[in-house]
Coordinates of N, CA and C in Angstrom, one line a residue:
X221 N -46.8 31.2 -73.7 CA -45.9 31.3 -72.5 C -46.0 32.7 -71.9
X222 N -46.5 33.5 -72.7 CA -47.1 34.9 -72.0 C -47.7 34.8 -71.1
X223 N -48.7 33.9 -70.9 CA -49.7 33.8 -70.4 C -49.2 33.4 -68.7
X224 N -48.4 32.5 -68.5 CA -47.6 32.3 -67.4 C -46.8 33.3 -66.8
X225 N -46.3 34.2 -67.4 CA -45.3 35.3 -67.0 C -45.7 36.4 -65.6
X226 N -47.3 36.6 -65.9 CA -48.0 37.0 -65.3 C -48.2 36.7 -63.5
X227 N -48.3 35.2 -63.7 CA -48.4 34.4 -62.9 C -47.2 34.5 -62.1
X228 N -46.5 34.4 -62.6 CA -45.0 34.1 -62.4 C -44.6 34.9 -61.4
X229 N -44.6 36.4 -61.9 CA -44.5 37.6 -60.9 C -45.2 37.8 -59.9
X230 N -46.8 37.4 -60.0 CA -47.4 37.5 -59.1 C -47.6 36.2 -57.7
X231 N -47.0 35.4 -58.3 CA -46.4 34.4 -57.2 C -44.8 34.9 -56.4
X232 N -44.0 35.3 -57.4 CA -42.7 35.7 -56.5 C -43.0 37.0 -55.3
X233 N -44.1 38.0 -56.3 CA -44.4 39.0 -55.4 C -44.8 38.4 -54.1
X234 N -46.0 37.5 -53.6 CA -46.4 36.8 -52.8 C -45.7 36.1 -51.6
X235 N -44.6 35.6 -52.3 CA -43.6 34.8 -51.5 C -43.1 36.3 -51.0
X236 N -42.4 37.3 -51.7 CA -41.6 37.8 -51.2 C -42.4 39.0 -50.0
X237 N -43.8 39.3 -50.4 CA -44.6 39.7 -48.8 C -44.8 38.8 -47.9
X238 N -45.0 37.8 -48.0 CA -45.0 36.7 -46.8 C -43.6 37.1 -46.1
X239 N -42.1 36.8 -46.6 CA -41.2 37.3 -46.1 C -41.0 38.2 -45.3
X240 N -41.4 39.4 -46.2 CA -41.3 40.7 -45.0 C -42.0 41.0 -43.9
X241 N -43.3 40.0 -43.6 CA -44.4 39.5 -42.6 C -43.5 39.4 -41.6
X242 N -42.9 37.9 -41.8 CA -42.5 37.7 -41.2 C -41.0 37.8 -40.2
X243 N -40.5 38.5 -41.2 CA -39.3 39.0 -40.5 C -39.6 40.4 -39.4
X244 N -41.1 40.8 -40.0 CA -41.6 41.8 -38.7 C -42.4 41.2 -37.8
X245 N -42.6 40.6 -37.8 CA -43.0 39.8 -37.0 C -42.1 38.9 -35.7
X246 N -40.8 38.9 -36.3 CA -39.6 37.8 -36.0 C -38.6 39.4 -35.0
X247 N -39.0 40.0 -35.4 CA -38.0 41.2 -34.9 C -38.4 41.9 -33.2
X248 N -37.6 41.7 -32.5 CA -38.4 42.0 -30.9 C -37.8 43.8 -31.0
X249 N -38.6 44.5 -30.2 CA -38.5 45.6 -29.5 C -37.2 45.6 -28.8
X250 N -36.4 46.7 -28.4 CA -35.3 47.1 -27.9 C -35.8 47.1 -26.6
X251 N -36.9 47.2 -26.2 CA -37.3 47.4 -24.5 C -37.4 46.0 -23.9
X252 N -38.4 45.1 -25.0 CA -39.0 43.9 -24.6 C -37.3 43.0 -24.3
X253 N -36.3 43.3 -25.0 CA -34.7 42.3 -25.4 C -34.3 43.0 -24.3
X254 N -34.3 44.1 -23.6 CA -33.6 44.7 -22.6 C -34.5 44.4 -20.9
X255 N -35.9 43.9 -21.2 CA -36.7 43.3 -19.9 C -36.1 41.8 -20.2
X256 N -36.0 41.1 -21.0 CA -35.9 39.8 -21.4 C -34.3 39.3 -20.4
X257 N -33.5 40.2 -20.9 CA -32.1 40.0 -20.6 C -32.1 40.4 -19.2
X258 N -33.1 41.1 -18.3 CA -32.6 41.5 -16.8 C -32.9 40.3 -16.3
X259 N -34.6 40.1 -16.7 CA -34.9 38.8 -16.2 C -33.8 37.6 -16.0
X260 N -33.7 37.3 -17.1 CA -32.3 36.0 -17.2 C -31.2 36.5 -16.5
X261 N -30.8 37.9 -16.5 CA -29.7 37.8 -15.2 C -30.0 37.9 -13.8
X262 N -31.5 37.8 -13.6 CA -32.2 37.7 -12.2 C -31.8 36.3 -11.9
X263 N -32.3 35.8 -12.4 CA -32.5 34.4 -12.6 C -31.4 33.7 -12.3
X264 N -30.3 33.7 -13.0 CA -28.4 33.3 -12.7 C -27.9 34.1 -11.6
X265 N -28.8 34.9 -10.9 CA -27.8 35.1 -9.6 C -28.0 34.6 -8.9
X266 N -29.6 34.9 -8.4 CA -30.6 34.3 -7.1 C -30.0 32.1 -7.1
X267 N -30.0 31.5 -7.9 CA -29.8 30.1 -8.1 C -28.4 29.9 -7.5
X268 N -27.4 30.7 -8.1 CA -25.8 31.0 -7.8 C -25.8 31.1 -5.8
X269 N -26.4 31.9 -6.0 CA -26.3 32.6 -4.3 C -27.3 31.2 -3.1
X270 N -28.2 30.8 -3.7 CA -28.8 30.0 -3.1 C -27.9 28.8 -2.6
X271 N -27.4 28.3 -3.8 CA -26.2 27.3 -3.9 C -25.3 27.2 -3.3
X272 N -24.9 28.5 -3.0 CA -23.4 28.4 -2.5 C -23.6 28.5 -0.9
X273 N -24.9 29.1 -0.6 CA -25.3 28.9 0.7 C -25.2 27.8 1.1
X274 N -25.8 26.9 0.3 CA -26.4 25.3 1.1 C -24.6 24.5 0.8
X275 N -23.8 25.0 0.1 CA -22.4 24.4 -0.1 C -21.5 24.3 0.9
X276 N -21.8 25.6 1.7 CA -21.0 26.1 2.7 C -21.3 25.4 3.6
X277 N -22.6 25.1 4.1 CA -23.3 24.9 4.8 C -23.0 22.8 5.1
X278 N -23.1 22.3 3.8 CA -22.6 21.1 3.7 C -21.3 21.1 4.0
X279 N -20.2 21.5 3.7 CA -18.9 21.6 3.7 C -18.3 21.6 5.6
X280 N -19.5 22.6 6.1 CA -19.4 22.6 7.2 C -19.9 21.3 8.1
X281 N -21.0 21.0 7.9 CA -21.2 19.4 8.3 C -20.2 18.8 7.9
X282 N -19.8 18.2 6.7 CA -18.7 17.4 6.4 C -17.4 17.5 6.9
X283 N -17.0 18.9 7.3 CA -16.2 19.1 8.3 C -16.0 18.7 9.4
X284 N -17.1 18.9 10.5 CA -17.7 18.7 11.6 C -17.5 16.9 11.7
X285 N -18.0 16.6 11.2 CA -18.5 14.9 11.3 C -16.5 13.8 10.7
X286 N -15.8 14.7 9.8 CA -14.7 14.5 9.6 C -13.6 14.4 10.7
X287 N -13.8 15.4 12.0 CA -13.0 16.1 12.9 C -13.2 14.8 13.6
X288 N -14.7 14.7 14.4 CA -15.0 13.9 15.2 C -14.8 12.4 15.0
X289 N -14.8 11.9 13.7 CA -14.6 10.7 13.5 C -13.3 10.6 13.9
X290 N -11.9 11.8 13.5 CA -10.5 11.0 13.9 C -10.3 11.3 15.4
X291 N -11.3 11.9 15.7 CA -11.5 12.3 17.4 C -11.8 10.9 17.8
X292 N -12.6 10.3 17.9 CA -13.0 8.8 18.1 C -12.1 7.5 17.9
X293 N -11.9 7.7 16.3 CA -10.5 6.9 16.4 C -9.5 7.2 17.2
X294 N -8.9 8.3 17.9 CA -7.6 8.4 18.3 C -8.1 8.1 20.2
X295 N -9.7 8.1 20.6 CA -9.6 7.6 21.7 C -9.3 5.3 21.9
X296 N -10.6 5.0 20.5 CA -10.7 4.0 20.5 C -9.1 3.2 20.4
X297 N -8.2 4.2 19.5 CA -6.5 3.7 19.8 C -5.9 3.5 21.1
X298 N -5.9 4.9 21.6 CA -5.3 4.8 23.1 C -5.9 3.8 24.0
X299 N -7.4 3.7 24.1 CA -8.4 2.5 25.3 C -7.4 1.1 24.9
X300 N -7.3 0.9 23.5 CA -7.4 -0.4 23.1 C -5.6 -0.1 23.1
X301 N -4.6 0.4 22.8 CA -3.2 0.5 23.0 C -3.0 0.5 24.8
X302 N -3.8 0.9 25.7 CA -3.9 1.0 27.2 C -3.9 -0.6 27.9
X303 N -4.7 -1.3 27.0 CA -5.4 -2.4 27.7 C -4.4 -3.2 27.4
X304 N -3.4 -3.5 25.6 CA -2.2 -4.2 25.5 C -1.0 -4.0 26.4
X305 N -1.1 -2.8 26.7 CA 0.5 -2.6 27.5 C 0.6 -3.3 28.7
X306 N -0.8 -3.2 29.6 CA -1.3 -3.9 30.4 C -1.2 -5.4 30.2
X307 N -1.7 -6.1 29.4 CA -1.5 -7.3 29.3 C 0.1 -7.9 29.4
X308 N 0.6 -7.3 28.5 CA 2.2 -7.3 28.1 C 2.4 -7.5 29.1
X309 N 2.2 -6.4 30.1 CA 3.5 -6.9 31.5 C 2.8 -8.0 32.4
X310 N 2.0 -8.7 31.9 CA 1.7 -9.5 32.5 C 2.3 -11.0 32.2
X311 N 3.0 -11.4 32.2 CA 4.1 -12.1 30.9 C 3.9 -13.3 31.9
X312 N 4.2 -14.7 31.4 CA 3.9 -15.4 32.2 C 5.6 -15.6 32.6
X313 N 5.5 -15.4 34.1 CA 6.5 -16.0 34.9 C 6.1 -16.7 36.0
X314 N 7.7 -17.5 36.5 CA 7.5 -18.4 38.0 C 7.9 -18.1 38.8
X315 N 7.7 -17.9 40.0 CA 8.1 -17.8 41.2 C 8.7 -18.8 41.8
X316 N 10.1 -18.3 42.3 CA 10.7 -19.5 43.0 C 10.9 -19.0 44.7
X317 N 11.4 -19.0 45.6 CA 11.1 -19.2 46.9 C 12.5 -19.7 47.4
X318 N 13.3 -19.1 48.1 CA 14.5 -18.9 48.6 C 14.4 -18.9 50.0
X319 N 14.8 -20.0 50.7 CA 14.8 -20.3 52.4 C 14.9 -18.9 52.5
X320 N 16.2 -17.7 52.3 CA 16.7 -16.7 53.1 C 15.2 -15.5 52.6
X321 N 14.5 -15.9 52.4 CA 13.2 -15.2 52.4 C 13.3 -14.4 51.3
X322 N 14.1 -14.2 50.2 CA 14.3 -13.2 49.3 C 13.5 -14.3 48.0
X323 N 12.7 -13.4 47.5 CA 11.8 -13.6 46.3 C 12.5 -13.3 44.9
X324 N 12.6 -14.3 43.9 CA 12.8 -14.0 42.5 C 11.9 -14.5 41.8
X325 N 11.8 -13.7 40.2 CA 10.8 -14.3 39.9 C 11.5 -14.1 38.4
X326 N 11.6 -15.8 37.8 CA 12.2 -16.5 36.8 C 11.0 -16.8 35.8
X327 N 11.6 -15.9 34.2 CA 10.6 -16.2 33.6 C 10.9 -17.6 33.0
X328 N 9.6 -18.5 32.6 CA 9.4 -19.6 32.2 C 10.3 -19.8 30.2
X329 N 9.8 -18.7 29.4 CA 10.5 -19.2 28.3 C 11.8 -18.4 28.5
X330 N 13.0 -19.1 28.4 CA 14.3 -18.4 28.4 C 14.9 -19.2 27.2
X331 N 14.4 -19.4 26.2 CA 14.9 -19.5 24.8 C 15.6 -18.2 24.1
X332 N 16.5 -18.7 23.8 CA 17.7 -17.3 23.1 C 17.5 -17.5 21.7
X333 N 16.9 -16.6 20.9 CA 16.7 -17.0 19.1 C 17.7 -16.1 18.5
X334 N 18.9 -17.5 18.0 CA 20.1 -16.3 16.7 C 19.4 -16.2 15.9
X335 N 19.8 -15.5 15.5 CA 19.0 -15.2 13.3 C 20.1 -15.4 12.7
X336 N 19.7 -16.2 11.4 CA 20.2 -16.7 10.4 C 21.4 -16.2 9.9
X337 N 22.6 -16.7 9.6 CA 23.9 -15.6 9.0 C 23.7 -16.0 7.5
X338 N 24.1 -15.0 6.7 CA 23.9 -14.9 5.5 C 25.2 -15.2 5.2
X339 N 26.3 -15.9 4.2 CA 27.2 -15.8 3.5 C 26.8 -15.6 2.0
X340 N 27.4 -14.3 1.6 CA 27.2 -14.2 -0.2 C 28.5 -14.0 -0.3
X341 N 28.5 -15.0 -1.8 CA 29.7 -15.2 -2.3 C 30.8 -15.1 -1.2
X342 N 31.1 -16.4 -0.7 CA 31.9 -16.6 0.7 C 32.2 -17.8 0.2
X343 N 33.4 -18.1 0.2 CA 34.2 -19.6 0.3 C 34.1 -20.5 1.0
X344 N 34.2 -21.9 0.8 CA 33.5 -23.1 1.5 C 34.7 -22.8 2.8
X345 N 35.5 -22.7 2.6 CA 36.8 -22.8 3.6 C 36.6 -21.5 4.4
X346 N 35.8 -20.3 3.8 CA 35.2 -19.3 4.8 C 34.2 -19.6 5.7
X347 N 33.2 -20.7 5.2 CA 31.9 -20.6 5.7 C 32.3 -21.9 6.9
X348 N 32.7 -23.3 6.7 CA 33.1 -24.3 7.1 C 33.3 -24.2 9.0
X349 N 34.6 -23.2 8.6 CA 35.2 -23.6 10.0 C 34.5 -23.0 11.1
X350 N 33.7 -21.6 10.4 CA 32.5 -20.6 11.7 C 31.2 -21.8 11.8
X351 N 30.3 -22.3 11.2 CA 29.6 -23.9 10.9 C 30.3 -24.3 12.2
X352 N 31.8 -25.1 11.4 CA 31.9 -26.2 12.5 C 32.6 -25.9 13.8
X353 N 32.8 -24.7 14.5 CA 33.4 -24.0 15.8 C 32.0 -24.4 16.4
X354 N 30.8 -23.8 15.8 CA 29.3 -23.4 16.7 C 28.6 -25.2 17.0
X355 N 29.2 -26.0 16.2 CA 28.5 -27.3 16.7 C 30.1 -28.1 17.3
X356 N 31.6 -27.7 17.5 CA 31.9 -27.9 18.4 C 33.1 -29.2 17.5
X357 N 32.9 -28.8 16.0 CA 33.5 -30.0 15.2 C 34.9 -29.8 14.6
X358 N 35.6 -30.1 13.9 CA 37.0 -29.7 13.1 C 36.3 -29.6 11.5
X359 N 37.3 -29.2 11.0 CA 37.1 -29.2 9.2 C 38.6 -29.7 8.6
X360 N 37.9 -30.6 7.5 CA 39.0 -31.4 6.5 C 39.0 -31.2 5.4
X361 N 39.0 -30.5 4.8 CA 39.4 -30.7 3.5 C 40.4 -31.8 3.1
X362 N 39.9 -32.7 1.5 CA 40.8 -33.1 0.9 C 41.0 -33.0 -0.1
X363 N 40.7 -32.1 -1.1 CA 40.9 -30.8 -2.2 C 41.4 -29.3 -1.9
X364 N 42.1 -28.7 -2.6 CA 42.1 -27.5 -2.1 C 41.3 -27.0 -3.2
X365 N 40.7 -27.9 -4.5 CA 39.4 -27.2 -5.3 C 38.1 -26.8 -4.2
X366 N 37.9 -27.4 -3.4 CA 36.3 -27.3 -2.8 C 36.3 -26.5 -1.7
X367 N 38.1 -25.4 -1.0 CA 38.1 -24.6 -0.3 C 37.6 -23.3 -1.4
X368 N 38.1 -23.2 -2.6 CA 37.5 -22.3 -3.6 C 36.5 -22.2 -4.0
X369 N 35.3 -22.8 -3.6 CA 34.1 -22.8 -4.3 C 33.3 -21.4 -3.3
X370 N 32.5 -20.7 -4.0 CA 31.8 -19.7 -3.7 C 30.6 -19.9 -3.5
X371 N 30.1 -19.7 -2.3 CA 28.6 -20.1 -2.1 C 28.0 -18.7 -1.9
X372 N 26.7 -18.9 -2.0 CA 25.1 -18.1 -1.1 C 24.5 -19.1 -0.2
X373 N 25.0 -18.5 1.0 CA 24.3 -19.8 1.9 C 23.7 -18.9 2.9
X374 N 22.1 -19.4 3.7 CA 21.8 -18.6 4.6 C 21.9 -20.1 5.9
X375 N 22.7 -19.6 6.7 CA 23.0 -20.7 8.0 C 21.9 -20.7 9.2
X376 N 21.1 -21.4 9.6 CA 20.4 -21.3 10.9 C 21.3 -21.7 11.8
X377 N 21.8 -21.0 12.6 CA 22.4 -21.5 13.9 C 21.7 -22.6 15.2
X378 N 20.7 -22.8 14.8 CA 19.6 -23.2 15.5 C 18.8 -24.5 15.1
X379 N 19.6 -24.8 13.6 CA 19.6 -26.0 13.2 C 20.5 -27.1 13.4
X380 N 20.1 -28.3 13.5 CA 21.7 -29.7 13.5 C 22.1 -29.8 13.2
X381 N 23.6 -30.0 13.1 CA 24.6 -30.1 12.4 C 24.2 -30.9 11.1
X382 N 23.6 -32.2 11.3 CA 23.5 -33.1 10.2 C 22.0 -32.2 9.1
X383 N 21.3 -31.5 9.6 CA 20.4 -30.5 8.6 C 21.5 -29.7 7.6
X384 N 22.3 -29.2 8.7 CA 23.3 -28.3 7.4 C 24.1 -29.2 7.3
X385 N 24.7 -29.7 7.1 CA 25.6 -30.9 5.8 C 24.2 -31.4 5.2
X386 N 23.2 -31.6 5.4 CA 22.5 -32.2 4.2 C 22.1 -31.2 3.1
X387 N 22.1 -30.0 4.1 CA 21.9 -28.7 2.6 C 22.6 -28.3 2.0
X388 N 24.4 -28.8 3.2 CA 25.5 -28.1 1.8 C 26.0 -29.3 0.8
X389 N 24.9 -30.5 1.5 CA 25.3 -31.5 0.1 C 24.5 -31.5 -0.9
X390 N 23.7 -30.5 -0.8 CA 22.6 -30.2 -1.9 C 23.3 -29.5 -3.0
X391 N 24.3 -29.0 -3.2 CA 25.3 -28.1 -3.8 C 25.9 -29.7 -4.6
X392 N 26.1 -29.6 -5.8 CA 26.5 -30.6 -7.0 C 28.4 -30.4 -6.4
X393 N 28.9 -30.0 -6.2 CA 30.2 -30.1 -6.4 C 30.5 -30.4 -4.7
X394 N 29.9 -30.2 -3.6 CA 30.5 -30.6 -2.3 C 29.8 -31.9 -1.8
X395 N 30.2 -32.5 -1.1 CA 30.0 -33.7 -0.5 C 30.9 -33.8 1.0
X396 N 30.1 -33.4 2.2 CA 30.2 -33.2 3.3 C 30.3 -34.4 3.6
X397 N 30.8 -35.0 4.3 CA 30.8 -36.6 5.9 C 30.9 -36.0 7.4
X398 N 30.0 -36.8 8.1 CA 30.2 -36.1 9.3 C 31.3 -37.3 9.9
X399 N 32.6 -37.3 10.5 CA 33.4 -38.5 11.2 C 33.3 -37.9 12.7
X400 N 32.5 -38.8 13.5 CA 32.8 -38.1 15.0 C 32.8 -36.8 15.3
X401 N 34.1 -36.1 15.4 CA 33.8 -34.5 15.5 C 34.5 -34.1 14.2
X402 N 34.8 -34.5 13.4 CA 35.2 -33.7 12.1 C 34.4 -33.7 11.0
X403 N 34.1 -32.5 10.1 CA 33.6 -32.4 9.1 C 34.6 -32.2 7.7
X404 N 34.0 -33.6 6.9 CA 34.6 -33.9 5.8 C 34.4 -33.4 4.6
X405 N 35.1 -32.8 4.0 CA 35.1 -32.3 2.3 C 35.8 -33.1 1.7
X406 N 34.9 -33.9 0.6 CA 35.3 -35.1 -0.6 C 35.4 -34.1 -1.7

């Protein structure tokens, strides 16, 4: 085993000069690490500065082209809001013709539209008698249970009498009759 020992050392020696080779070899100059580093911060400005040129520069188009678009819309509004108002007063009416030479001019739809009345939680004996005043009828009750009942009712005034008695007989507890001019609560 002597015989190997020799070897032994003279293999570690070997590895361990290759080492030091290469760690000098691996090691840069203080000048060459101080040209290396100017370079690279040449390099990160000139790109930076280029960039921000062409950004401005876009930003400015994009501006430009932003302005004008709601410039365009706000004419294409007013042409096309101009031409409706115009139409509007054009409304259709009739001309009627008066011997004493005096001109009027009578529009054709003279339809009057009520809107709906709402009753929430309103008593049949509340809702009933305003109903039957507008179609020109009386109200009967023959319970004073079904003057207490609380409805949600939305009324079209604009509907027939016999449409609403059929919807307030849609309600499980009332039962409406129309008699001539009086409306009946069973």
């Amino acid at each position: 085993m002597k015989k190997n020992e020799p070897n032994k050392d003279k293999g570690l020696h070997m590895a361990v000069q290759h080492k030091n080779e290469a760690a000098e070899k691996m090691t840069l100059s203080e000048d060459f690490a101080d040209r290396l580093m100017q370079r690279i911060g040449q390099e990160e400005e000139n790109p930076k500065q280029q960039r921000f040129g062409w950004m401005k520069i876009a930003a400015s188009v994009i501006g430009i082209l932003f302005v004008s678009g709601i410039a365009f819309a706000a004419i294409h509004i007013v042409r096309n809001y101009g031409n409706t108002v115009g139409e509007n007063l054009k409304s259709p009416t009739q001309e009627t013709r008066i011997s004493n030479s005096h001109q009027q001019t009578l529009p054709t739809d003279t339809t009057v539209t009520v809107p709906p009345i709402v009753f929430d939680n309103a008593t049949l004996d509340s809702i009933l008698p305003q109903i039957a005043k507008h179609y020109g009828y009386d109200v009967s009750f023959r319970s004073d249970q079904s003057k207490a009942l609380r409805l949600f009712l939305t009324w079209n005034p604009q509907d027939s009498i016999q449409k609403v008695t059929d919807k307030l007989n849609l309600f499980e507890q009332i039962h409406i009759v129309l008699d001539e001019q009086t409306m009946i609560v069973e």
